[in-house]
Amino acid sequence: MSTTVPAIHQVMVRAQETRTAIPGFNIPYLPMMAPVVRALRDTRCFGLIMAARLEWEKFAAGGVEPVYETYQQTKDERFTRLHLDHVPVIDEDNLPVDYETILGGAAALGYDSIMVDGSRLPLTENIAATRRIVETAHKCGVAVEAELGAVMGHESGPMPPYEELFASGQGFTDPDEARRFVAETGVDWLSVAIGSVHGAISATARREKKLEARLSIERLDALRNATDAPLVLHGGTGIKKACVLEAVQHGIAKINVATAIRQPYEALMETAPQQALQAVYDATVAVVRDDLELMNSVDILNPGEASA
Ligand code: 13P
């Protein structure tokens, strides 16, 4: 395996060491990208611009190339990098995906980091799939995120009651499995299941307000002890604020946010497109400033100049 350390990986490691986090914003409609970049610049927050496969399958992100092209026209590399979110091996409708072609294409095109999601597979198959992607991506200097455990919510069927899920810890990432997974795959970042859920994406449920999730800091600590890999929190919209801030202090280095900026855009995109863009900007600023308290976190890119 190549020894190239992807540049964005070093920033993630620094985020974890200094107990801050990098927000990743999902772009299901390409016009949303410009106001997100502007909001990151105006709040002086370093963040990832992201799209997941489901965002071109079920929304309007277009695909790996349209997202990349739009990013080239929109980016501000003082504040942003490009990440390919969830490319599942088995998708939310239980269909197999040609994930190696999609992820290999993104790595060759110039995405800074990519995510292979083998979380619907048995452990050994998730390890094998992730390891193959790590080998391909690292040859291009691209960082890889993978998922272990079940961050639910994207499925079309109903979820079990949240409090039952949380109390049972069903689907939470197992620390021993995490240790083995990171060691055997060489993956850079690990998405963990510790209580958050994804915002619904099915056509019937995508407008619903998200439930207020909580996080198991106890499980997070066990995972942090099991592996040095920077940990990623999915389902970033609507988690109880105190839990998110505490999770960042306990090893979460990246937080994915989709629903919080998608729903305000969808509410206005057909009737008032300009206002819809403003709504994305306002929602992104609110997430950075109020929910995650990450204003001015761009210093993480130039630690020598940081005031702390
Ligand atoms: P939310 O829709 O809850 O913000 O989750 C986003 C996410 O995890 C994308 O990977």
PDB file of C-alpha atoms and ligand atoms in Angstrom:
ATOM      1  CA  MET A   1       0.000   0.000   0.000  1.00  0.00           C
ATOM      2  CA  SER A   2       1.322   3.506  -0.781  1.00  0.00           C
ATOM      3  CA  THR A   3       2.521   5.550   2.174  1.00  0.00           C
ATOM      4  CA  THR A   4       1.198   8.899   0.897  1.00  0.00           C
ATOM      5  CA  VAL A   5      -0.620  10.672   3.718  1.00  0.00           C
ATOM      6  CA  PRO A   6      -3.525  12.623   2.237  1.00  0.00           C
ATOM      7  CA  ALA A   7      -3.318  16.309   3.198  1.00  0.00           C
ATOM      8  CA  ILE A   8      -6.889  16.435   4.462  1.00  0.00           C
ATOM      9  CA  HIS A   9      -6.126  13.509   6.766  1.00  0.00           C
ATOM     10  CA  GLN A  10      -3.547  15.610   8.595  1.00  0.00           C
ATOM     11  CA  VAL A  11      -6.179  18.288   9.153  1.00  0.00           C
ATOM     12  CA  MET A  12      -8.579  15.689  10.563  1.00  0.00           C
ATOM     13  CA  VAL A  13      -5.914  14.351  12.910  1.00  0.00           C
ATOM     14  CA  ARG A  14      -5.267  17.902  14.080  1.00  0.00           C
ATOM     15  CA  ALA A  15      -8.996  18.434  14.617  1.00  0.00           C
ATOM     16  CA  GLN A  16      -9.159  15.391  16.840  1.00  0.00           C
ATOM     17  CA  GLU A  17      -6.014  16.337  18.765  1.00  0.00           C
ATOM     18  CA  THR A  18      -7.188  19.881  19.408  1.00  0.00           C
ATOM     19  CA  ARG A  19     -10.762  18.799  20.188  1.00  0.00           C
ATOM     20  CA  THR A  20     -12.435  20.654  17.420  1.00  0.00           C
ATOM     21  CA  ALA A  21     -14.393  19.314  14.458  1.00  0.00           C
ATOM     22  CA  ILE A  22     -14.750  19.769  10.730  1.00  0.00           C
ATOM     23  CA  PRO A  23     -18.350  20.080   9.545  1.00  0.00           C
ATOM     24  CA  GLY A  24     -19.289  18.406   6.269  1.00  0.00           C
ATOM     25  CA  PHE A  25     -22.274  19.811   4.392  1.00  0.00           C
ATOM     26  CA  ASN A  26     -24.235  17.652   1.953  1.00  0.00           C
ATOM     27  CA  ILE A  27     -25.272  19.147  -1.386  1.00  0.00           C
ATOM     28  CA  PRO A  28     -28.338  17.323  -2.807  1.00  0.00           C
ATOM     29  CA  TYR A  29     -29.031  20.205  -5.257  1.00  0.00           C
ATOM     30  CA  LEU A  30     -26.017  21.813  -6.962  1.00  0.00           C
ATOM     31  CA  PRO A  31     -27.165  25.441  -6.504  1.00  0.00           C
ATOM     32  CA  MET A  32     -26.871  24.895  -2.734  1.00  0.00           C
ATOM     33  CA  MET A  33     -23.091  24.675  -3.008  1.00  0.00           C
ATOM     34  CA  ALA A  34     -22.360  28.390  -3.516  1.00  0.00           C
ATOM     35  CA  PRO A  35     -24.219  29.638  -0.412  1.00  0.00           C
ATOM     36  CA  VAL A  36     -22.615  26.904   1.712  1.00  0.00           C
ATOM     37  CA  VAL A  37     -19.128  27.947   0.568  1.00  0.00           C
ATOM     38  CA  ARG A  38     -20.029  31.600   1.215  1.00  0.00           C
ATOM     39  CA  ALA A  39     -21.302  30.768   4.709  1.00  0.00           C
ATOM     40  CA  LEU A  40     -18.083  28.899   5.542  1.00  0.00           C
ATOM     41  CA  ARG A  41     -16.042  31.885   4.341  1.00  0.00           C
ATOM     42  CA  ASP A  42     -18.137  34.392   6.285  1.00  0.00           C
ATOM     43  CA  THR A  43     -17.960  32.386   9.510  1.00  0.00           C
ATOM     44  CA  ARG A  44     -14.261  31.610   8.932  1.00  0.00           C
ATOM     45  CA  CYS A  45     -14.994  27.926   9.372  1.00  0.00           C
ATOM     46  CA  PHE A  46     -13.097  25.159   7.578  1.00  0.00           C
ATOM     47  CA  GLY A  47     -15.584  22.627   6.188  1.00  0.00           C
ATOM     48  CA  LEU A  48     -16.113  19.864   3.674  1.00  0.00           C
ATOM     49  CA  ILE A  49     -18.444  20.138   0.722  1.00  0.00           C
ATOM     50  CA  MET A  50     -19.999  16.707   0.286  1.00  0.00           C
ATOM     51  CA  ALA A  51     -22.347  14.692  -1.868  1.00  0.00           C
ATOM     52  CA  ALA A  52     -23.414  11.103  -1.327  1.00  0.00           C
ATOM     53  CA  ARG A  53     -24.527   8.650  -4.012  1.00  0.00           C
ATOM     54  CA  LEU A  54     -28.108   8.861  -2.787  1.00  0.00           C
ATOM     55  CA  GLU A  55     -27.980  12.599  -3.471  1.00  0.00           C
ATOM     56  CA  TRP A  56     -27.798  11.984  -7.192  1.00  0.00           C
ATOM     57  CA  GLU A  57     -29.989   8.869  -7.115  1.00  0.00           C
ATOM     58  CA  LYS A  58     -32.830  10.378  -5.047  1.00  0.00           C
ATOM     59  CA  PHE A  59     -32.141  14.127  -5.312  1.00  0.00           C
ATOM     60  CA  ALA A  60     -30.502  16.291  -7.987  1.00  0.00           C
ATOM     61  CA  ALA A  61     -26.751  16.385  -7.326  1.00  0.00           C
ATOM     62  CA  GLY A  62     -26.086  14.926 -10.795  1.00  0.00           C
ATOM     63  CA  GLY A  63     -23.205  12.539 -10.048  1.00  0.00           C
ATOM     64  CA  VAL A  64     -19.506  12.425  -9.179  1.00  0.00           C
ATOM     65  CA  GLU A  65     -18.514  14.634 -12.131  1.00  0.00           C
ATOM     66  CA  PRO A  66     -21.209  17.353 -11.914  1.00  0.00           C
ATOM     67  CA  VAL A  67     -20.466  17.741  -8.193  1.00  0.00           C
ATOM     68  CA  TYR A  68     -16.737  17.979  -8.956  1.00  0.00           C
ATOM     69  CA  GLU A  69     -17.251  20.510 -11.767  1.00  0.00           C
ATOM     70  CA  THR A  70     -19.541  22.680  -9.653  1.00  0.00           C
ATOM     71  CA  TYR A  71     -17.033  22.516  -6.833  1.00  0.00           C
ATOM     72  CA  GLN A  72     -14.236  23.723  -9.130  1.00  0.00           C
ATOM     73  CA  GLN A  73     -16.333  26.789  -9.987  1.00  0.00           C
ATOM     74  CA  THR A  74     -17.443  27.439  -6.413  1.00  0.00           C
ATOM     75  CA  LYS A  75     -14.654  26.403  -4.050  1.00  0.00           C
ATOM     76  CA  ASP A  76     -12.626  28.612  -1.763  1.00  0.00           C
ATOM     77  CA  GLU A  77      -9.689  26.493  -0.727  1.00  0.00           C
ATOM     78  CA  ARG A  78      -8.943  28.746   2.214  1.00  0.00           C
ATOM     79  CA  PHE A  79     -12.111  27.253   3.727  1.00  0.00           C
ATOM     80  CA  THR A  80     -13.218  24.151   1.825  1.00  0.00           C
ATOM     81  CA  ARG A  81     -12.276  20.702   0.510  1.00  0.00           C
ATOM     82  CA  LEU A  82     -14.362  18.187  -1.441  1.00  0.00           C
ATOM     83  CA  HIS A  83     -15.538  14.885   0.054  1.00  0.00           C
ATOM     84  CA  LEU A  84     -17.538  12.077  -1.542  1.00  0.00           C
ATOM     85  CA  ASP A  85     -19.973  10.942   1.164  1.00  0.00           C
ATOM     86  CA  HIS A  86     -21.620   7.461   1.437  1.00  0.00           C
ATOM     87  CA  VAL A  87     -21.013   5.274  -1.562  1.00  0.00           C
ATOM     88  CA  PRO A  88     -22.640   2.096  -0.253  1.00  0.00           C
ATOM     89  CA  VAL A  89     -21.668  -1.422  -1.216  1.00  0.00           C
ATOM     90  CA  ILE A  90     -25.321  -2.369  -0.657  1.00  0.00           C
ATOM     91  CA  ASP A  91     -27.628   0.648  -0.857  1.00  0.00           C
ATOM     92  CA  GLU A  92     -30.562   1.815   1.262  1.00  0.00           C
ATOM     93  CA  ASP A  93     -32.930  -0.174  -0.989  1.00  0.00           C
ATOM     94  CA  ASN A  94     -30.767  -3.285  -0.489  1.00  0.00           C
ATOM     95  CA  LEU A  95     -29.426  -3.213  -4.045  1.00  0.00           C
ATOM     96  CA  PRO A  96     -25.756  -3.847  -4.888  1.00  0.00           C
ATOM     97  CA  VAL A  97     -23.779  -0.816  -6.071  1.00  0.00           C
ATOM     98  CA  ASP A  98     -20.796  -0.629  -8.429  1.00  0.00           C
ATOM     99  CA  TYR A  99     -19.002   1.140  -5.609  1.00  0.00           C
ATOM    100  CA  GLU A 100     -15.441   0.504  -6.796  1.00  0.00           C
ATOM    101  CA  THR A 101     -16.060   2.282 -10.099  1.00  0.00           C
ATOM    102  CA  ILE A 102     -17.731   5.272  -8.428  1.00  0.00           C
ATOM    103  CA  LEU A 103     -15.101   5.643  -5.691  1.00  0.00           C
ATOM    104  CA  GLY A 104     -12.140   4.943  -7.981  1.00  0.00           C
ATOM    105  CA  GLY A 105     -13.496   7.555 -10.402  1.00  0.00           C
ATOM    106  CA  ALA A 106     -13.802  10.172  -7.669  1.00  0.00           C
ATOM    107  CA  ALA A 107     -10.297   9.472  -6.366  1.00  0.00           C
ATOM    108  CA  ALA A 108      -8.823   9.794  -9.869  1.00  0.00           C
ATOM    109  CA  LEU A 109     -10.814  12.970 -10.563  1.00  0.00           C
ATOM    110  CA  GLY A 110      -9.413  14.811  -7.558  1.00  0.00           C
ATOM    111  CA  TYR A 111     -11.807  14.531  -4.615  1.00  0.00           C
ATOM    112  CA  ASP A 112      -9.859  15.140  -1.415  1.00  0.00           C
ATOM    113  CA  SER A 113     -11.535  12.293   0.471  1.00  0.00           C
ATOM    114  CA  ILE A 114     -14.129   9.588  -0.151  1.00  0.00           C
ATOM    115  CA  MET A 115     -16.381   7.335   1.902  1.00  0.00           C
ATOM    116  CA  VAL A 116     -17.019   3.670   1.248  1.00  0.00           C
ATOM    117  CA  ASP A 117     -20.005   2.421   3.235  1.00  0.00           C
ATOM    118  CA  GLY A 118     -19.950  -1.319   3.766  1.00  0.00           C
ATOM    119  CA  SER A 119     -21.965  -1.064   6.982  1.00  0.00           C
ATOM    120  CA  ARG A 120     -24.758  -3.280   5.634  1.00  0.00           C
ATOM    121  CA  LEU A 121     -22.249  -6.127   5.132  1.00  0.00           C
ATOM    122  CA  PRO A 122     -20.964  -8.681   7.635  1.00  0.00           C
ATOM    123  CA  LEU A 123     -17.720  -7.494   9.294  1.00  0.00           C
ATOM    124  CA  THR A 124     -15.272  -9.522   7.192  1.00  0.00           C
ATOM    125  CA  GLU A 125     -16.905  -8.395   3.933  1.00  0.00           C
ATOM    126  CA  ASN A 126     -16.948  -4.760   5.093  1.00  0.00           C
ATOM    127  CA  ILE A 127     -13.222  -5.123   5.880  1.00  0.00           C
ATOM    128  CA  ALA A 128     -12.448  -6.603   2.449  1.00  0.00           C
ATOM    129  CA  ALA A 129     -14.415  -3.938   0.543  1.00  0.00           C
ATOM    130  CA  THR A 130     -12.969  -1.072   2.573  1.00  0.00           C
ATOM    131  CA  ARG A 131      -9.436  -2.377   2.228  1.00  0.00           C
ATOM    132  CA  ARG A 132      -9.731  -2.491  -1.577  1.00  0.00           C
ATOM    133  CA  ILE A 133     -10.923   1.128  -1.659  1.00  0.00           C
ATOM    134  CA  VAL A 134      -8.144   2.262   0.705  1.00  0.00           C
ATOM    135  CA  GLU A 135      -5.551   0.701  -1.613  1.00  0.00           C
ATOM    136  CA  THR A 136      -6.948   2.491  -4.661  1.00  0.00           C
ATOM    137  CA  ALA A 137      -7.502   5.834  -2.947  1.00  0.00           C
ATOM    138  CA  HIS A 138      -4.156   6.056  -1.190  1.00  0.00           C
ATOM    139  CA  LYS A 139      -2.381   5.627  -4.529  1.00  0.00           C
ATOM    140  CA  CYS A 140      -4.055   8.921  -5.515  1.00  0.00           C
ATOM    141  CA  GLY A 141      -3.335  10.615  -2.151  1.00  0.00           C
ATOM    142  CA  VAL A 142      -7.041  10.533  -1.255  1.00  0.00           C
ATOM    143  CA  ALA A 143      -8.238   9.910   2.314  1.00  0.00           C
ATOM    144  CA  VAL A 144     -10.878   7.257   3.027  1.00  0.00           C
ATOM    145  CA  GLU A 145     -13.741   7.187   5.527  1.00  0.00           C
ATOM    146  CA  ALA A 146     -15.694   3.995   6.254  1.00  0.00           C
ATOM    147  CA  GLU A 147     -18.589   3.076   8.517  1.00  0.00           C
ATOM    148  CA  LEU A 148     -18.957   0.381  11.122  1.00  0.00           C
ATOM    149  CA  GLY A 149     -22.206  -0.162  12.981  1.00  0.00           C
ATOM    150  CA  ALA A 150     -25.621   1.034  11.845  1.00  0.00           C
ATOM    151  CA  VAL A 151     -26.429   4.739  11.652  1.00  0.00           C
ATOM    152  CA  MET A 152     -30.082   4.268  10.715  1.00  0.00           C
ATOM    153  CA  GLY A 153     -32.605   6.572   9.072  1.00  0.00           C
ATOM    154  CA  HIS A 154     -31.951   6.274   5.334  1.00  0.00           C
ATOM    155  CA  GLU A 155     -34.075   3.150   4.951  1.00  0.00           C
ATOM    156  CA  SER A 156     -37.516   3.622   3.367  1.00  0.00           C
ATOM    157  CA  GLY A 157     -39.359   1.583   6.042  1.00  0.00           C
ATOM    158  CA  PRO A 158     -40.228   2.779   9.563  1.00  0.00           C
ATOM    159  CA  MET A 159     -37.498   2.865  12.209  1.00  0.00           C
ATOM    160  CA  PRO A 160     -37.916   1.188  15.597  1.00  0.00           C
ATOM    161  CA  PRO A 161     -38.806   3.709  18.358  1.00  0.00           C
ATOM    162  CA  TYR A 162     -35.721   5.873  19.018  1.00  0.00           C
ATOM    163  CA  GLU A 163     -35.659   5.530  22.805  1.00  0.00           C
ATOM    164  CA  GLU A 164     -35.768   1.746  22.468  1.00  0.00           C
ATOM    165  CA  LEU A 165     -32.901   1.842  19.992  1.00  0.00           C
ATOM    166  CA  PHE A 166     -30.818   4.116  22.190  1.00  0.00           C
ATOM    167  CA  ALA A 167     -31.472   2.177  25.394  1.00  0.00           C
ATOM    168  CA  SER A 168     -30.589  -1.156  23.787  1.00  0.00           C
ATOM    169  CA  GLY A 169     -27.520   0.200  21.987  1.00  0.00           C
ATOM    170  CA  GLN A 170     -28.666  -1.877  19.006  1.00  0.00           C
ATOM    171  CA  GLY A 171     -26.476  -1.167  15.997  1.00  0.00           C
ATOM    172  CA  PHE A 172     -23.911   0.830  18.010  1.00  0.00           C
ATOM    173  CA  THR A 173     -20.322   0.352  16.832  1.00  0.00           C
ATOM    174  CA  ASP A 174     -18.513  -2.345  18.777  1.00  0.00           C
ATOM    175  CA  PRO A 175     -15.081  -1.196  20.081  1.00  0.00           C
ATOM    176  CA  ASP A 176     -13.333  -4.548  19.479  1.00  0.00           C
ATOM    177  CA  GLU A 177     -14.651  -4.626  15.931  1.00  0.00           C
ATOM    178  CA  ALA A 178     -13.533  -1.010  15.436  1.00  0.00           C
ATOM    179  CA  ARG A 179      -9.988  -1.856  16.532  1.00  0.00           C
ATOM    180  CA  ARG A 180      -9.840  -4.794  14.124  1.00  0.00           C
ATOM    181  CA  PHE A 181     -11.534  -2.881  11.301  1.00  0.00           C
ATOM    182  CA  VAL A 182      -9.093   0.046  11.366  1.00  0.00           C
ATOM    183  CA  ALA A 183      -6.045  -2.213  11.723  1.00  0.00           C
ATOM    184  CA  GLU A 184      -7.040  -4.531   8.870  1.00  0.00           C
ATOM    185  CA  THR A 185      -8.307  -1.905   6.413  1.00  0.00           C
ATOM    186  CA  GLY A 186      -5.865   0.976   6.980  1.00  0.00           C
ATOM    187  CA  VAL A 187      -8.870   3.303   6.742  1.00  0.00           C
ATOM    188  CA  ASP A 188      -8.206   6.936   7.668  1.00  0.00           C
ATOM    189  CA  TRP A 189     -11.463   7.926   9.411  1.00  0.00           C
ATOM    190  CA  LEU A 190     -14.199   5.864  10.995  1.00  0.00           C
ATOM    191  CA  SER A 191     -17.899   6.740  11.025  1.00  0.00           C
ATOM    192  CA  VAL A 192     -19.339   5.358  14.253  1.00  0.00           C
ATOM    193  CA  ALA A 193     -22.863   4.620  15.453  1.00  0.00           C
ATOM    194  CA  ILE A 194     -23.304   6.056  18.962  1.00  0.00           C
ATOM    195  CA  GLY A 195     -26.927   7.211  18.905  1.00  0.00           C
ATOM    196  CA  SER A 196     -27.346   9.564  15.946  1.00  0.00           C
ATOM    197  CA  VAL A 197     -29.689   8.798  13.028  1.00  0.00           C
ATOM    198  CA  HIS A 198     -29.736  10.095   9.465  1.00  0.00           C
ATOM    199  CA  GLY A 199     -32.472  12.452   8.322  1.00  0.00           C
ATOM    200  CA  ALA A 200     -35.158  10.601   6.350  1.00  0.00           C
ATOM    201  CA  ILE A 201     -34.723  10.679   2.573  1.00  0.00           C
ATOM    202  CA  SER A 202     -37.743   8.734   1.310  1.00  0.00           C
ATOM    203  CA  ALA A 203     -40.130  10.892  -0.731  1.00  0.00           C
ATOM    204  CA  THR A 204     -42.843  10.538   1.912  1.00  0.00           C
ATOM    205  CA  ALA A 205     -40.701  11.314   4.966  1.00  0.00           C
ATOM    206  CA  ARG A 206     -38.034  13.741   3.740  1.00  0.00           C
ATOM    207  CA  ARG A 207     -39.969  16.837   4.840  1.00  0.00           C
ATOM    208  CA  GLU A 208     -40.495  15.617   8.397  1.00  0.00           C
ATOM    209  CA  LYS A 209     -38.748  17.318  11.282  1.00  0.00           C
ATOM    210  CA  LYS A 210     -35.942  15.165  12.632  1.00  0.00           C
ATOM    211  CA  LEU A 211     -36.128  13.700  16.101  1.00  0.00           C
ATOM    212  CA  GLU A 212     -33.710  15.034  18.718  1.00  0.00           C
ATOM    213  CA  ALA A 213     -31.074  12.312  18.999  1.00  0.00           C
ATOM    214  CA  ARG A 214     -28.713  11.816  21.908  1.00  0.00           C
ATOM    215  CA  LEU A 215     -25.216  10.313  21.921  1.00  0.00           C
ATOM    216  CA  SER A 216     -23.572   7.703  24.119  1.00  0.00           C
ATOM    217  CA  ILE A 217     -20.374   9.387  25.278  1.00  0.00           C
ATOM    218  CA  GLU A 218     -19.518   6.185  27.133  1.00  0.00           C
ATOM    219  CA  ARG A 219     -19.496   4.240  23.854  1.00  0.00           C
ATOM    220  CA  LEU A 220     -17.573   7.035  22.158  1.00  0.00           C
ATOM    221  CA  ASP A 221     -14.875   6.857  24.856  1.00  0.00           C
ATOM    222  CA  ALA A 222     -14.604   3.090  24.383  1.00  0.00           C
ATOM    223  CA  LEU A 223     -14.211   3.597  20.625  1.00  0.00           C
ATOM    224  CA  ARG A 224     -11.634   6.331  21.114  1.00  0.00           C
ATOM    225  CA  ASN A 225      -9.642   3.966  23.338  1.00  0.00           C
ATOM    226  CA  ALA A 226      -9.889   1.237  20.723  1.00  0.00           C
ATOM    227  CA  THR A 227      -8.525   3.245  17.797  1.00  0.00           C
ATOM    228  CA  ASP A 228      -6.553   6.383  16.979  1.00  0.00           C
ATOM    229  CA  ALA A 229      -8.462   6.982  13.741  1.00  0.00           C
ATOM    230  CA  PRO A 230     -10.379  10.279  13.736  1.00  0.00           C
ATOM    231  CA  LEU A 231     -14.055   9.476  14.342  1.00  0.00           C
ATOM    232  CA  VAL A 232     -16.948  10.791  12.281  1.00  0.00           C
ATOM    233  CA  LEU A 233     -20.490  11.583  13.408  1.00  0.00           C
ATOM    234  CA  HIS A 234     -23.232  11.148  10.820  1.00  0.00           C
ATOM    235  CA  GLY A 235     -26.791  12.370  11.197  1.00  0.00           C
ATOM    236  CA  GLY A 236     -25.569  15.745  12.441  1.00  0.00           C
ATOM    237  CA  THR A 237     -28.906  17.556  12.158  1.00  0.00           C
ATOM    238  CA  GLY A 238     -30.942  17.978  15.315  1.00  0.00           C
ATOM    239  CA  ILE A 239     -28.735  16.172  17.842  1.00  0.00           C
ATOM    240  CA  LYS A 240     -29.042  17.601  21.339  1.00  0.00           C
ATOM    241  CA  LYS A 241     -26.492  20.402  21.349  1.00  0.00           C
ATOM    242  CA  ALA A 242     -24.807  19.483  24.634  1.00  0.00           C
ATOM    243  CA  CYS A 243     -24.230  15.949  23.286  1.00  0.00           C
ATOM    244  CA  VAL A 244     -22.578  17.184  20.091  1.00  0.00           C
ATOM    245  CA  LEU A 245     -20.269  19.580  21.895  1.00  0.00           C
ATOM    246  CA  GLU A 246     -19.317  16.871  24.371  1.00  0.00           C
ATOM    247  CA  ALA A 247     -18.723  14.369  21.558  1.00  0.00           C
ATOM    248  CA  VAL A 248     -16.219  16.762  19.950  1.00  0.00           C
ATOM    249  CA  GLN A 249     -14.351  16.900  23.272  1.00  0.00           C
ATOM    250  CA  HIS A 250     -14.294  13.080  23.243  1.00  0.00           C
ATOM    251  CA  GLY A 251     -12.912  12.414  19.764  1.00  0.00           C
ATOM    252  CA  ILE A 252     -15.466  13.265  17.067  1.00  0.00           C
ATOM    253  CA  ALA A 253     -13.480  15.130  14.400  1.00  0.00           C
ATOM    254  CA  LYS A 254     -16.036  15.459  11.586  1.00  0.00           C
ATOM    255  CA  ILE A 255     -19.779  16.056  11.707  1.00  0.00           C
ATOM    256  CA  ASN A 256     -22.013  15.450   8.689  1.00  0.00           C
ATOM    257  CA  VAL A 257     -24.958  17.795   8.179  1.00  0.00           C
ATOM    258  CA  ALA A 258     -27.600  17.397   5.465  1.00  0.00           C
ATOM    259  CA  THR A 259     -31.222  17.827   6.608  1.00  0.00           C
ATOM    260  CA  ALA A 260     -30.640  21.162   8.359  1.00  0.00           C
ATOM    261  CA  ILE A 261     -29.707  22.849   5.082  1.00  0.00           C
ATOM    262  CA  ARG A 262     -31.742  20.720   2.634  1.00  0.00           C
ATOM    263  CA  GLN A 263     -35.201  21.248   4.140  1.00  0.00           C
ATOM    264  CA  PRO A 264     -35.084  25.089   4.077  1.00  0.00           C
ATOM    265  CA  TYR A 265     -33.947  24.907   0.428  1.00  0.00           C
ATOM    266  CA  GLU A 266     -36.666  22.458  -0.617  1.00  0.00           C
ATOM    267  CA  ALA A 267     -39.346  24.560   1.061  1.00  0.00           C
ATOM    268  CA  LEU A 268     -38.584  27.485  -1.295  1.00  0.00           C
ATOM    269  CA  MET A 269     -36.742  26.135  -4.349  1.00  0.00           C
ATOM    270  CA  GLU A 270     -39.736  26.011  -6.668  1.00  0.00           C
ATOM    271  CA  THR A 271     -41.551  29.170  -5.618  1.00  0.00           C
ATOM    272  CA  ALA A 272     -38.692  31.508  -4.658  1.00  0.00           C
ATOM    273  CA  PRO A 273     -35.270  30.246  -5.840  1.00  0.00           C
ATOM    274  CA  GLN A 274     -33.328  33.322  -4.666  1.00  0.00           C
ATOM    275  CA  GLN A 275     -34.833  33.094  -1.199  1.00  0.00           C
ATOM    276  CA  ALA A 276     -34.079  29.376  -1.196  1.00  0.00           C
ATOM    277  CA  LEU A 277     -30.364  30.158  -1.667  1.00  0.00           C
ATOM    278  CA  GLN A 278     -30.506  32.712   1.127  1.00  0.00           C
ATOM    279  CA  ALA A 279     -32.190  30.095   3.327  1.00  0.00           C
ATOM    280  CA  VAL A 280     -29.281  27.685   2.707  1.00  0.00           C
ATOM    281  CA  TYR A 281     -26.791  30.416   3.602  1.00  0.00           C
ATOM    282  CA  ASP A 282     -28.683  31.299   6.795  1.00  0.00           C
ATOM    283  CA  ALA A 283     -29.071  27.653   7.820  1.00  0.00           C
ATOM    284  CA  THR A 284     -25.362  26.935   7.241  1.00  0.00           C
ATOM    285  CA  VAL A 285     -24.339  29.974   9.296  1.00  0.00           C
ATOM    286  CA  ALA A 286     -26.705  28.881  12.084  1.00  0.00           C
ATOM    287  CA  VAL A 287     -25.256  25.341  12.144  1.00  0.00           C
ATOM    288  CA  VAL A 288     -21.660  26.606  12.241  1.00  0.00           C
ATOM    289  CA  ARG A 289     -22.200  29.455  14.687  1.00  0.00           C
ATOM    290  CA  ASP A 290     -25.003  28.263  16.978  1.00  0.00           C
ATOM    291  CA  ASP A 291     -25.239  24.470  16.845  1.00  0.00           C
ATOM    292  CA  LEU A 292     -21.605  23.441  16.459  1.00  0.00           C
ATOM    293  CA  GLU A 293     -19.875  26.607  17.734  1.00  0.00           C
ATOM    294  CA  LEU A 294     -17.204  26.363  15.020  1.00  0.00           C
ATOM    295  CA  MET A 295     -16.798  29.991  13.990  1.00  0.00           C
ATOM    296  CA  ASN A 296     -13.155  30.866  13.233  1.00  0.00           C
ATOM    297  CA  SER A 297     -12.120  27.198  13.252  1.00  0.00           C
ATOM    298  CA  VAL A 298     -10.275  27.767   9.941  1.00  0.00           C
ATOM    299  CA  ASP A 299      -7.098  28.278  12.004  1.00  0.00           C
ATOM    300  CA  ILE A 300      -6.866  24.508  11.974  1.00  0.00           C
ATOM    301  CA  LEU A 301      -5.437  24.729   8.456  1.00  0.00           C
ATOM    302  CA  ASN A 302      -2.576  26.958   9.611  1.00  0.00           C
ATOM    303  CA  PRO A 303      -1.919  25.895  13.187  1.00  0.00           C
ATOM    304  CA  GLY A 304       1.204  28.064  13.428  1.00  0.00           C
ATOM    305  CA  GLU A 305      -0.986  31.133  13.083  1.00  0.00           C
ATOM    306  CA  ALA A 306      -3.699  29.967  15.487  1.00  0.00           C
ATOM    307  CA  SER A 307      -4.350  32.231  18.418  1.00  0.00           C
ATOM    308  CA  ALA A 308      -4.888  29.357  20.888  1.00  0.00           C
TER     309      ALA A 308
HETATM  310  P1  13P B   1     -28.468  14.675   8.676  1.00  0.00           P
HETATM  311  O1  13P B   1     -29.412  14.624   7.528  1.00  0.00           O
HETATM  312  O2  13P B   1     -29.049  14.237   9.941  1.00  0.00           O
HETATM  313  O3  13P B   1     -27.864  16.041   8.828  1.00  0.00           O
HETATM  314  O4  13P B   1     -27.286  13.645   8.370  1.00  0.00           O
HETATM  315  C1  13P B   1     -26.376  13.878   7.329  1.00  0.00           C
HETATM  316  C2  13P B   1     -25.398  12.792   7.113  1.00  0.00           C
HETATM  317  O5  13P B   1     -25.029  12.070   8.017  1.00  0.00           O
HETATM  318  C3  13P B   1     -24.876  12.599   5.759  1.00  0.00           C
HETATM  319  O6  13P B   1     -23.893  11.629   5.668  1.00  0.00           O
END
